[in-house]
Amino acid sequence: METSDLANHLIDALDDVLSSPRDVIALAITTICAGGHLLLEDVPGVGKTTMAKGLAKAISGKVSRIQFTPDMLPSDLTGVSVYDQRSQEFAFRQGPLFANIVIADEVNRANPKTQSAMLEAMGEGHVSVDGNTYSLPDPFFVVATQNPIELEGTYPLPEAQLDRFTACTSLGYPPADVETRAIAQAAGTDPLGGFEALCTLQDVLHLKASAGRVFISEAVAAYIVAILHATRTDESVTFGASPRAGFALAAMAKAWAMLQGRDFVIADDVIALAKPVLAHRLVLRESRFNTSMGSRYDVLDRVLEGIAVPRASQESASRSSSPGWLNRAR
């Protein structure tokens, strides 16, 4: 199966069993193909954890779920060294981060010290315990859920950790017909009960490698840099998008192009991914802890409107085939 076909098959299969919006599912698969991590931000009860579990079941491999709580310690994530009396040596016992897919549920209910323990794992692919470094499995994908900080018992994620999440989105409340079908189902029915794995770990690694080979021209790269610089100089922004954000946007644009069956990136790919990749990284002037995604989207709308789209990319877009599910995702 071609890489684009496999990726779209994952989207179609998950769309059939989940009540989540198709564009959010597509963004999640794109993030996996880009080798990144996804943050789902929404109020409780709209299906964040169910979607995360669906992604985990679709990709065969070791899965762990971490329910974050205020009393959690960093060692609860990374693991600990335990003294073995028989061997008279310390042995390392792996924590739940040692999995291919980590479901970090309600990540912003943990204290800041524990939240920061995830930085090395997400950014470097390894953890350090008692002076020793331990590599995490490959692929390693974190899909985290968080509640709005207005809810009781939540801590705002630090900017450094938000920057480690490749993309951030929300599910929103489901349409009335979808919610009606869910309520009408038999009590206790698991929507993922009969859902089987759709690909292997090697397939995931192949998807990541294929996305990495997608060509991005210097003109499109310059377009990404122009967007980054515009967020840094916008009058309503205190801290704009970092260089890491630029690499993330480029990687996501490559994966997005691959899902459409193209081996090159066009400006439309960058535009389509700008908000989910950049919005959560912006710190607005009116409040250091401003979490209004709508305000951040307004900033990005203004930024994108003020930057000329690369001409060559426009010509390539006019010659390329229909983007298929991309139209539906929009």
XYZ file of C-alpha atoms in Angstrom:
330
model
C 0.000 0.000 0.000
C 1.310 3.459 -0.922
C 2.125 5.766 1.964
C -0.592 8.258 1.068
C -3.132 5.421 0.761
C -2.147 3.979 4.133
C -2.359 7.359 5.863
C -5.760 8.101 4.355
C -6.927 4.584 5.253
C -6.117 5.371 8.885
C -8.130 8.578 8.656
C -11.127 6.844 7.041
C -11.152 3.976 9.552
C -10.964 6.269 12.572
C -13.597 8.563 11.088
C -15.965 5.573 10.895
C -15.744 4.708 14.594
C -15.120 8.046 16.295
C -17.461 10.989 16.768
C -14.471 13.327 16.482
C -14.377 15.811 13.573
C -12.630 14.416 10.519
C -10.261 17.369 10.256
C -9.012 16.702 13.799
C -8.417 13.032 12.961
C -6.569 14.075 9.810
C -4.426 16.484 11.825
C -3.573 13.712 14.298
C -2.424 11.338 11.544
C -0.440 14.164 9.957
C 1.283 14.782 13.290
C 2.229 11.108 13.589
C 3.646 11.117 10.045
C 5.642 14.252 10.897
C 7.140 12.541 13.950
C 5.594 15.062 16.326
C 3.310 15.204 19.338
C -0.321 16.353 19.560
C -2.134 18.356 22.223
C -5.938 18.189 22.415
C -7.419 21.063 24.405
C -11.094 21.050 25.285
C -13.656 20.830 28.065
C -14.201 17.423 29.719
C -16.496 14.880 28.135
C -16.179 15.655 24.407
C -14.136 12.570 23.478
C -10.505 13.647 23.817
C -9.398 10.453 25.551
C -11.495 8.232 23.274
C -9.838 9.740 20.238
C -6.401 9.274 21.786
C -7.203 5.620 22.491
C -8.423 5.187 18.899
C -5.120 6.475 17.556
C -3.281 4.124 19.882
C -5.298 1.080 18.770
C -4.860 1.945 15.073
C -1.084 1.779 15.402
C 0.068 -1.536 16.830
C 2.737 -1.212 19.461
C 3.115 -0.641 23.160
C 0.586 1.803 24.529
C 0.509 3.466 27.939
C -1.973 5.849 29.475
C -0.971 8.329 32.160
C -3.652 10.028 34.220
C -1.979 13.202 35.472
C -2.757 14.321 39.019
C -1.434 17.132 41.247
C 0.543 14.709 43.461
C 2.373 13.001 40.573
C 6.182 12.971 40.673
C 8.601 13.104 37.702
C 9.752 9.556 38.539
C 6.159 8.390 38.024
C 6.744 9.162 34.345
C 10.375 8.290 33.728
C 10.858 5.334 36.072
C 13.156 4.752 39.027
C 16.309 2.882 39.984
C 15.520 0.145 42.513
C 18.110 -1.679 44.603
C 18.121 -5.423 43.975
C 19.283 -7.213 47.124
C 20.115 -10.409 45.264
C 22.452 -8.784 42.743
C 23.385 -5.981 45.143
C 23.011 -3.526 42.277
C 20.538 -0.866 41.263
C 18.204 -1.868 38.422
C 16.211 0.633 36.376
C 12.479 0.080 36.190
C 10.948 1.820 33.208
C 8.094 4.260 33.677
C 5.029 4.658 31.434
C 6.911 6.961 29.040
C 8.587 3.849 27.629
C 5.914 3.139 25.038
C 5.291 3.817 21.362
C 2.084 5.725 22.023
C 1.697 7.623 25.288
C -1.742 8.956 26.180
C -1.114 11.831 28.589
C -4.573 12.462 30.005
C -5.319 15.870 31.560
C -1.648 16.811 31.400
C -2.270 20.225 32.929
C -3.524 18.726 36.206
C 0.062 17.805 37.115
C 2.298 20.248 38.934
C 4.849 22.230 36.898
C 7.784 20.071 38.071
C 6.165 16.923 36.705
C 5.084 18.677 33.513
C 8.687 19.678 32.870
C 9.810 16.059 33.209
C 8.200 15.403 29.840
C 10.331 17.999 28.026
C 13.385 15.822 27.509
C 11.305 12.828 26.477
C 9.283 14.777 23.894
C 12.180 16.828 22.580
C 15.053 14.351 22.651
C 13.504 10.875 22.623
C 15.189 9.823 25.860
C 15.023 10.359 29.614
C 17.698 10.823 32.261
C 17.416 9.088 35.633
C 20.122 9.097 38.312
C 22.729 10.334 35.863
C 21.949 7.674 33.238
C 20.282 8.257 29.881
C 17.713 5.791 28.542
C 16.414 5.866 24.968
C 12.674 5.726 24.360
C 11.137 3.429 21.726
C 10.891 4.503 18.085
C 8.300 5.550 17.063
C 7.434 7.621 20.141
C 4.235 9.640 19.934
C 2.575 11.608 22.735
C -1.062 12.547 22.382
C -1.944 14.689 25.373
C -5.261 16.085 26.511
C -5.734 19.153 28.649
C -8.666 21.028 30.125
C -9.032 24.815 29.923
C -7.100 26.456 32.756
C -10.292 28.073 34.028
C -11.293 24.666 35.451
C -10.413 23.905 39.069
C -7.196 21.979 39.708
C -5.366 22.892 36.516
C -1.930 24.419 35.991
C -1.028 26.354 32.835
C 1.541 24.503 30.738
C 4.836 26.416 30.539
C 5.733 27.892 27.161
C 8.723 25.551 26.873
C 6.462 22.511 27.059
C 3.827 23.959 24.746
C 6.602 24.476 22.203
C 7.325 20.726 22.283
C 3.823 19.938 21.019
C 3.945 19.955 17.240
C 0.256 20.767 16.893
C -2.655 21.730 19.113
C -6.361 21.588 18.348
C -9.739 21.053 19.977
C -12.658 18.752 19.248
C -15.532 21.039 20.177
C -19.029 19.825 20.938
C -20.310 17.204 18.457
C -23.123 17.975 15.983
C -26.632 17.112 17.187
C -27.013 14.079 14.894
C -23.693 12.587 16.020
C -24.535 13.135 19.673
C -27.985 11.599 19.153
C -26.496 8.418 17.639
C -24.016 8.117 20.501
C -26.724 8.449 23.162
C -28.985 5.966 21.328
C -26.303 3.261 21.436
C -26.619 0.500 24.012
C -25.423 1.533 27.460
C -21.794 0.668 28.062
C -21.018 0.201 24.373
C -17.372 0.917 23.575
C -17.052 2.605 20.161
C -13.560 1.099 19.893
C -14.611 -2.373 21.047
C -14.185 -4.077 17.682
C -11.526 -1.741 16.341
C -8.366 -3.557 15.236
C -4.837 -2.350 14.557
C -4.494 -1.044 11.006
C -0.725 -0.923 10.608
C 2.528 -2.032 12.194
C 5.300 -0.037 13.825
C 7.385 -0.519 10.683
C 4.548 1.052 8.679
C 4.624 4.077 10.975
C 8.394 4.409 10.568
C 7.934 4.152 6.804
C 5.311 6.912 6.885
C 7.679 9.142 8.853
C 10.571 8.443 6.473
C 8.403 9.117 3.411
C 7.171 12.412 4.840
C 10.743 13.447 5.546
C 11.658 12.947 1.875
C 8.978 15.327 0.601
C 10.626 18.279 -1.172
C 10.254 21.801 0.152
C 11.561 24.597 -2.056
C 13.591 27.565 -0.878
C 10.675 29.830 -1.786
C 8.275 27.921 0.473
C 10.907 27.771 3.232
C 11.283 31.553 2.971
C 7.487 31.846 3.187
C 7.534 29.901 6.480
C 10.301 32.139 7.850
C 8.324 35.238 6.857
C 5.349 33.950 8.845
C 7.533 33.300 11.886
C 9.076 36.775 11.752
C 5.663 38.400 11.331
C 4.400 36.744 14.545
C 7.435 38.132 16.397
C 6.804 41.708 15.279
C 3.019 41.777 15.585
C 1.935 44.506 18.012
C -0.374 42.180 19.958
C 2.231 39.452 20.523
C 4.787 39.378 23.349
C 6.575 36.211 22.234
C 6.175 34.977 18.665
C 6.843 31.620 17.064
C 10.275 30.118 17.767
C 12.694 28.599 15.229
C 11.522 25.192 16.499
C 8.031 26.212 15.394
C 9.378 26.766 11.878
C 10.844 23.271 11.732
C 7.555 21.885 13.052
C 5.530 23.757 10.438
C 7.820 22.522 7.658
C 7.604 18.905 8.900
C 3.820 19.077 9.154
C 3.528 20.636 5.691
C 5.624 17.781 4.268
C 3.408 15.173 5.932
C 0.261 17.014 4.783
C 1.559 17.031 1.195
C 2.373 13.315 1.386
C -1.172 12.505 2.490
C -2.355 14.168 -0.716
C -0.064 12.024 -2.835
C 2.429 14.811 -3.619
C 6.186 14.727 -3.164
C 6.531 18.515 -2.836
C 5.155 21.186 -0.518
C 3.081 24.121 -1.737
C 2.108 27.277 0.121
C -1.431 25.961 0.637
C 0.033 23.193 2.839
C 1.740 25.790 5.008
C -1.415 27.915 5.242
C -3.551 24.899 6.173
C -1.230 23.954 9.050
C -0.266 27.430 10.314
C -2.957 27.710 12.991
C -2.734 24.250 14.613
C 1.084 24.412 14.564
C 1.682 28.030 15.608
C -1.314 29.337 17.589
C -0.578 27.574 20.887
C 3.030 28.875 20.823
C 2.086 32.570 20.778
C 2.039 34.615 23.975
C -0.254 37.628 23.614
C 0.434 40.983 25.239
C -2.785 41.408 27.192
C -2.012 38.428 29.445
C 0.942 36.130 29.868
C -1.461 33.260 30.477
C -3.924 34.205 27.757
C -5.201 30.919 26.352
C -7.786 32.329 23.950
C -7.141 30.390 20.753
C -9.591 32.680 18.956
C -7.368 35.695 19.652
C -4.313 33.790 18.481
C -6.126 32.707 15.330
C -6.939 36.362 14.659
C -3.233 37.173 14.871
C -2.365 34.420 12.403
C -5.143 35.480 10.033
C -3.680 38.970 10.028
C -0.153 37.627 9.554
C -1.090 35.352 6.653
C -3.058 38.095 4.910
C -0.032 40.385 5.012
C 2.481 37.993 3.399
C 2.634 37.345 -0.333
C 2.226 33.695 -1.309
C 5.181 32.326 -3.341
C 4.337 32.565 -7.033
C 5.941 29.234 -7.969
C 3.917 27.523 -5.267
C 0.705 28.977 -6.665
C 1.563 27.670 -10.134
C 2.340 24.220 -8.715
C -0.970 24.215 -6.858
C -2.905 24.945 -10.042
C -1.255 21.962 -11.773
C -1.618 19.534 -8.855
C -4.472 17.056 -8.458
C -7.459 17.630 -6.202
C -6.423 17.449 -2.547
C -9.214 14.976 -1.709
C -9.768 14.777 2.039
C -7.991 18.142 2.485
C -11.070 19.841 1.044
C -13.282 17.991 3.490
C -10.967 18.796 6.414
C -11.304 22.482 5.699
